[in-house]
Amino acid sequence: RAPHVVFVVVDDLGYNDWGWTNAGQVHTPVVDSLVSAAGAIVLENYYVECVCSPSRATFLTSMYPLHHGVTDWLEPADATGLPLNLTTMADHFQTAGYATHAVGKWHLGFYRDEYTP
């Protein structure tokens, strides 16, 4: 059986905003327990663009903004979105037999159903 895979993508989070990095100033016991579980990986550098939409598009496609075309924040009313012809991480996971689900902030296109998760 394949292992579960969970990605947590958070905007505007500082390094010391997690319980395991701030000596108890902020309590995050559930996330701390996930991090301490065998096989958990914590990235400790910046891997994002300056605004949310290009960061999410890059994360999902493994492409730089220059290549996926999302170079700024996409407002909900914008008649655009992450290009539908791109293969995303979710597509790869589904091909491998995983069920996929997105929860929370999207900001990669809303104006037509095809652009939503």
Coordinates of N, CA, C and O in Angstrom, one line a residue:
R1 N 0.8 -1.2 0.0 CA 0.0 0.0 0.0 C 0.9 1.2 0.0 O 1.8 1.4 0.8
A2 N 0.5 2.2 -0.8 CA 1.3 3.4 -1.0 C 1.1 4.3 0.3 O 0.1 4.3 0.9
P3 N 2.2 5.0 0.7 CA 2.1 5.9 1.8 C 1.2 7.1 1.6 O 1.0 7.5 0.4
H4 N 0.7 7.7 2.6 CA -0.1 8.9 2.5 C 0.9 10.1 2.2 O 2.0 10.1 2.7
V5 N 0.5 11.0 1.4 CA 1.3 12.2 1.1 C 0.5 13.4 1.4 O -0.6 13.6 0.9
V6 N 1.0 14.3 2.3 CA 0.3 15.5 2.7 C 1.3 16.7 2.5 O 2.4 16.7 3.0
F7 N 0.9 17.7 1.8 CA 1.6 18.9 1.6 C 0.9 20.0 2.3 O -0.4 20.2 2.1
V8 N 1.5 20.9 3.1 CA 0.9 22.0 3.7 C 1.6 23.2 3.1 O 2.9 23.4 3.3
V9 N 0.9 24.1 2.4 CA 1.4 25.3 1.8 C 0.8 26.4 2.5 O -0.4 26.6 2.6
V10 N 1.6 27.3 3.1 CA 1.2 28.4 4.0 C 1.7 29.7 3.5 O 2.9 29.8 3.3
D11 N 0.9 30.7 3.4 CA 1.3 32.1 3.1 C 1.8 32.8 4.4 O 1.2 32.6 5.4
D12 N 2.7 33.7 4.3 CA 3.1 34.6 5.3 C 3.4 33.9 6.6 O 3.0 34.4 7.7
L13 N 4.2 32.8 6.6 CA 4.5 32.1 7.8 C 6.0 32.3 8.1 O 6.8 32.1 7.2
G14 N 6.3 32.7 9.3 CA 7.7 32.8 9.7 C 8.3 31.6 10.2 O 7.6 30.7 10.6
Y15 N 9.6 31.5 10.2 CA 10.3 30.3 10.7 C 9.9 29.9 12.1 O 9.7 28.7 12.4
N16 N 9.8 30.9 13.0 CA 9.5 30.6 14.4 C 8.0 30.5 14.7 O 7.6 30.6 15.8
D17 N 7.1 30.4 13.7 CA 5.7 30.3 13.9 C 5.3 28.8 14.1 O 4.1 28.6 14.2
W18 N 6.2 27.9 14.2 CA 5.9 26.5 14.4 C 6.4 26.2 15.8 O 7.4 26.7 16.3
G19 N 5.7 25.3 16.5 CA 6.1 24.8 17.8 C 7.5 24.3 17.9 O 8.2 24.5 18.9
W20 N 7.9 23.5 16.9 CA 9.2 22.9 17.0 C 10.4 23.8 16.8 O 11.6 23.4 16.9
T21 N 10.1 25.1 16.4 CA 11.2 26.0 16.2 C 11.2 27.2 17.1 O 12.2 28.0 17.1
N22 N 10.2 27.3 18.0 CA 10.1 28.6 18.8 C 10.2 28.4 20.3 O 9.7 29.3 21.0
A23 N 10.7 27.3 20.8 CA 10.8 27.0 22.2 C 9.5 27.2 23.0 O 9.5 27.8 24.1
G24 N 8.4 26.9 22.4 CA 7.1 26.9 23.1 C 6.4 28.2 23.1 O 5.4 28.3 23.8
Q25 N 6.8 29.2 22.4 CA 6.1 30.5 22.3 C 4.8 30.3 21.6 O 3.8 31.0 21.9
V26 N 4.8 29.5 20.5 CA 3.5 29.3 19.8 C 3.3 27.8 19.9 O 4.3 27.0 19.6
H27 N 2.1 27.3 20.2 CA 1.9 25.9 20.3 C 1.2 25.4 19.1 O 0.1 25.8 18.7
T28 N 1.8 24.4 18.5 CA 1.3 23.7 17.3 C 1.4 22.2 17.5 O 2.1 21.6 16.7
P29 N 0.8 21.6 18.4 CA 1.0 20.2 18.8 C 0.7 19.2 17.7 O 1.4 18.2 17.5
V30 N -0.4 19.5 16.9 CA -0.8 18.5 15.9 C 0.3 18.5 14.8 O 0.7 17.5 14.3
V31 N 0.7 19.7 14.3 CA 1.7 19.8 13.3 C 3.0 19.3 13.8 O 3.7 18.6 13.1
D32 N 3.3 19.6 15.0 CA 4.6 19.1 15.6 C 4.6 17.6 15.6 O 5.6 17.0 15.3
S33 N 3.5 16.9 15.9 CA 3.5 15.5 15.9 C 3.6 14.9 14.5 O 4.2 13.9 14.3
L34 N 3.1 15.6 13.5 CA 3.3 15.2 12.1 C 4.8 15.3 11.7 O 5.3 14.4 11.0
V35 N 5.4 16.4 12.1 CA 6.8 16.6 11.8 C 7.7 15.6 12.4 O 8.6 15.1 11.8
S36 N 7.4 15.2 13.6 CA 8.2 14.2 14.3 C 8.0 12.8 13.9 O 8.7 11.9 14.2
A37 N 6.9 12.6 13.1 CA 6.6 11.2 12.6 C 7.7 10.7 11.6 O 8.4 11.6 11.0
A38 N 7.9 9.5 11.6 CA 9.0 8.9 10.7 C 8.7 9.4 9.3 O 7.6 9.3 8.7
G39 N 9.7 9.8 8.6 CA 9.6 10.2 7.2 C 9.2 11.6 6.9 O 9.1 12.0 5.8
A40 N 8.9 12.4 7.9 CA 8.5 13.8 7.7 C 9.7 14.6 7.3 O 10.8 14.4 7.7
I41 N 9.4 15.5 6.4 CA 10.5 16.4 5.9 C 10.1 17.8 6.1 O 9.0 18.2 5.8
V42 N 11.0 18.6 6.7 CA 10.7 20.0 6.9 C 11.7 20.8 6.1 O 13.0 20.6 6.3
L43 N 11.3 21.6 5.2 CA 12.1 22.5 4.4 C 12.4 23.8 5.1 O 11.4 24.4 5.6
E44 N 13.6 24.2 5.2 CA 13.9 25.3 6.1 C 14.5 26.5 5.3 O 15.2 27.3 5.8
N45 N 14.2 26.6 4.0 CA 14.6 27.7 3.2 C 13.3 28.3 2.5 O 12.3 27.7 2.6
Y46 N 13.5 29.3 1.8 CA 12.4 29.9 1.0 C 12.3 29.2 -0.4 O 13.3 29.2 -1.1
Y47 N 11.2 28.7 -0.7 CA 11.0 28.1 -2.0 C 9.8 28.7 -2.7 O 9.0 28.0 -3.4
V48 N 9.6 30.0 -2.6 CA 8.4 30.6 -3.1 C 8.6 31.8 -4.0 O 9.8 32.3 -4.0
E49 N 7.6 32.2 -4.6 CA 7.6 33.5 -5.4 C 7.1 34.6 -4.4 O 6.7 34.3 -3.3
C50 N 7.1 35.8 -4.9 CA 6.7 36.9 -4.0 C 5.2 37.1 -3.7 O 4.9 37.7 -2.7
V51 N 4.4 36.4 -4.5 CA 2.9 36.4 -4.2 C 2.4 35.0 -4.4 O 3.1 34.1 -4.9
C52 N 1.2 34.8 -3.9 CA 0.7 33.4 -3.8 C 0.4 32.6 -5.1 O 0.8 31.5 -5.2
S53 N -0.1 33.2 -6.1 CA -0.5 32.5 -7.3 C 0.7 31.9 -8.0 O 0.7 30.7 -8.3
P54 N 1.8 32.6 -8.3 CA 2.9 32.0 -8.9 C 3.6 30.9 -8.0 O 4.1 29.9 -8.5
S55 N 3.5 31.1 -6.7 CA 4.1 30.1 -5.8 C 3.3 28.8 -5.9 O 3.9 27.7 -6.0
R56 N 2.0 28.9 -5.9 CA 1.2 27.7 -6.0 C 1.3 27.0 -7.4 O 1.4 25.8 -7.5
A57 N 1.3 27.8 -8.4 CA 1.5 27.2 -9.7 C 2.8 26.5 -9.9 O 2.9 25.5 -10.5
T58 N 3.9 27.1 -9.4 CA 5.2 26.5 -9.4 C 5.2 25.2 -8.6 O 5.8 24.2 -9.1
F59 N 4.6 25.2 -7.4 CA 4.6 24.0 -6.6 C 3.9 22.9 -7.3 O 4.3 21.8 -7.3
L60 N 2.7 23.2 -7.9 CA 1.9 22.2 -8.5 C 2.5 21.7 -9.8 O 2.2 20.5 -10.2
T61 N 3.2 22.5 -10.6 CA 3.7 22.1 -11.9 C 5.2 21.8 -11.9 O 5.6 21.2 -12.9
S62 N 5.9 22.2 -10.9 CA 7.4 22.1 -10.9 C 8.0 22.9 -12.1 O 9.1 22.6 -12.5
M63 N 7.3 23.9 -12.4 CA 7.8 24.8 -13.5 C 8.0 26.2 -12.9 O 7.2 26.7 -12.1
Y64 N 9.0 27.0 -13.5 CA 9.1 28.4 -13.1 C 8.0 29.2 -13.7 O 7.4 28.8 -14.7
P65 N 7.7 30.3 -13.1 CA 6.6 31.2 -13.6 C 6.8 31.5 -15.1 O 5.8 31.6 -15.8
L66 N 8.0 31.7 -15.5 CA 8.2 32.0 -16.9 C 7.7 30.9 -17.8 O 7.2 31.2 -18.9
H67 N 7.6 29.7 -17.4 CA 7.2 28.6 -18.2 C 5.7 28.2 -18.0 O 5.1 27.8 -18.9
H68 N 5.1 28.5 -16.8 CA 3.7 28.2 -16.6 C 2.8 29.4 -16.9 O 1.6 29.3 -17.0
G69 N 3.4 30.6 -16.9 CA 2.7 31.8 -17.2 C 2.0 32.5 -16.1 O 1.4 33.6 -16.3
V70 N 2.0 32.0 -14.9 CA 1.3 32.7 -13.8 C 2.4 33.4 -13.1 O 3.2 32.9 -12.3
T71 N 2.4 34.8 -13.3 CA 3.5 35.6 -12.8 C 3.1 36.6 -11.8 O 3.9 37.3 -11.2
D72 N 1.8 36.6 -11.5 CA 1.3 37.6 -10.5 C 0.0 36.9 -9.8 O -0.5 35.9 -10.3
W73 N -0.4 37.6 -8.8 CA -1.6 37.1 -8.1 C -2.8 37.1 -9.0 O -3.0 38.1 -9.7
L74 N -3.6 36.0 -9.1 CA -4.8 36.0 -9.9 C -6.0 36.3 -9.0 O -6.3 35.5 -8.1
E75 N -6.6 37.4 -9.3 CA -7.9 37.8 -8.6 C -9.0 36.9 -9.0 O -9.0 36.4 -10.2
P76 N -10.0 36.6 -8.1 CA -11.1 35.7 -8.5 C -11.8 36.1 -9.7 O -12.3 35.3 -10.5
A77 N -11.9 37.4 -10.0 CA -12.7 37.9 -11.2 C -11.9 37.8 -12.5 O -12.4 38.0 -13.5
D78 N -10.6 37.6 -12.4 CA -9.7 37.5 -13.6 C -10.2 36.4 -14.5 O -10.4 35.2 -14.0
A79 N -10.3 36.6 -15.8 CA -10.6 35.6 -16.8 C -9.4 34.9 -17.2 O -9.1 34.8 -18.4
T80 N -8.7 34.3 -16.3 CA -7.5 33.5 -16.5 C -7.3 32.5 -15.4 O -8.0 32.5 -14.4
G81 N -6.3 31.7 -15.6 CA -6.0 30.7 -14.6 C -4.7 29.9 -15.0 O -4.1 30.1 -16.0
L82 N -4.4 28.9 -14.1 CA -3.3 28.0 -14.5 C -3.6 27.3 -15.8 O -4.7 26.8 -15.9
P83 N -2.8 27.4 -16.8 CA -3.1 26.8 -18.1 C -3.6 25.3 -17.9 O -2.9 24.5 -17.2
L84 N -4.7 25.0 -18.5 CA -5.3 23.7 -18.4 C -4.5 22.6 -19.1 O -4.7 21.4 -18.7
N85 N -3.6 22.9 -19.9 CA -2.8 21.9 -20.6 C -1.6 21.4 -19.8 O -0.9 20.5 -20.3
L86 N -1.3 22.0 -18.7 CA -0.2 21.7 -17.9 C -0.5 20.5 -17.0 O -1.6 20.3 -16.5
T87 N 0.5 19.6 -16.8 CA 0.4 18.5 -15.9 C 0.8 18.9 -14.5 O 1.8 19.6 -14.3
T88 N -0.1 18.7 -13.6 CA 0.2 19.1 -12.2 C 0.6 17.9 -11.3 O 0.5 16.7 -11.8
M89 N 1.1 18.2 -10.2 CA 1.4 17.1 -9.2 C 0.2 16.2 -9.0 O 0.4 15.0 -8.9
A90 N -1.0 16.8 -8.9 CA -2.2 15.9 -8.7 C -2.4 14.9 -9.8 O -2.7 13.8 -9.6
D91 N -2.1 15.4 -11.0 CA -2.2 14.5 -12.2 C -1.2 13.3 -12.0 O -1.6 12.1 -12.3
H92 N 0.0 13.6 -11.6 CA 1.0 12.5 -11.4 C 0.6 11.5 -10.3 O 0.7 10.3 -10.5
F93 N 0.1 12.1 -9.2 CA -0.4 11.2 -8.1 C -1.6 10.4 -8.6 O -1.7 9.2 -8.2
Q94 N -2.5 11.0 -9.3 CA -3.7 10.2 -9.8 C -3.2 9.1 -10.7 O -3.7 7.9 -10.6
T95 N -2.3 9.3 -11.6 CA -1.7 8.3 -12.5 C -1.1 7.1 -11.7 O -1.2 6.0 -12.0
A96 N -0.5 7.5 -10.5 CA 0.1 6.5 -9.6 C -0.9 5.8 -8.7 O -0.6 4.9 -7.9
G97 N -2.2 6.1 -8.9 CA -3.3 5.4 -8.1 C -3.7 6.1 -6.9 O -4.5 5.6 -6.1
Y98 N -3.2 7.3 -6.6 CA -3.7 8.1 -5.5 C -5.0 8.8 -5.7 O -5.3 9.2 -6.8
A99 N -5.7 9.0 -4.7 CA -6.9 9.9 -4.7 C -6.3 11.3 -4.2 O -5.5 11.3 -3.3
T100 N -6.7 12.4 -4.9 CA -6.2 13.7 -4.5 C -7.3 14.6 -4.1 O -8.5 14.4 -4.4
H101 N -6.9 15.6 -3.3 CA -7.9 16.5 -2.7 C -7.2 17.8 -2.3 O -6.1 17.8 -1.8
A102 N -7.8 18.9 -2.7 CA -7.2 20.2 -2.3 C -8.2 20.9 -1.3 O -9.4 20.9 -1.5
V103 N -7.6 21.5 -0.3 CA -8.4 22.2 0.7 C -7.8 23.6 0.9 O -6.5 23.7 1.0
G104 N -8.6 24.6 1.0 CA -8.1 25.9 1.3 C -8.0 26.9 0.1 O -8.6 26.7 -0.9
K105 N -7.1 27.8 0.3 CA -6.8 28.9 -0.7 C -6.4 28.3 -2.0 O -5.5 27.4 -2.1
W106 N -6.9 28.8 -3.1 CA -6.6 28.3 -4.4 C -5.8 29.3 -5.2 O -4.7 29.2 -5.5
H107 N -6.4 30.4 -5.6 CA -5.9 31.5 -6.4 C -5.1 31.1 -7.6 O -4.1 31.7 -8.0
L108 N -5.7 30.1 -8.3 CA -5.1 29.7 -9.6 C -6.1 29.7 -10.7 O -6.0 29.1 -11.7
G109 N -7.2 30.5 -10.5 CA -8.3 30.6 -11.5 C -9.6 30.2 -10.9 O -9.7 29.1 -10.3
F110 N -10.6 31.0 -11.1 CA -12.0 30.7 -10.6 C -13.1 30.9 -11.6 O -14.2 30.6 -11.4
Y111 N -12.7 31.6 -12.7 CA -13.8 32.1 -13.6 C -14.6 31.0 -14.3 O -15.7 31.3 -14.8
R112 N -14.0 29.8 -14.4 CA -14.8 28.7 -15.0 C -14.4 27.5 -14.1 O -13.4 27.3 -13.6
D113 N -15.4 26.5 -14.1 CA -15.2 25.3 -13.2 C -13.9 24.6 -13.6 O -13.3 24.0 -12.7
E114 N -13.5 24.5 -14.8 CA -12.3 23.8 -15.3 C -11.1 24.3 -14.6 O -10.1 23.5 -14.5
Y115 N -11.1 25.5 -14.1 CA -9.9 26.1 -13.5 C -9.8 25.9 -11.9 O -8.9 26.2 -11.3
T116 N -10.8 25.3 -11.4 CA -10.8 25.0 -9.9 C -10.4 23.6 -9.7 O -10.5 22.7 -10.5
P117 N -10.0 23.3 -8.4 CA -9.5 21.9 -8.2 C -10.6 20.9 -8.2 O -11.7 21.2 -8.1

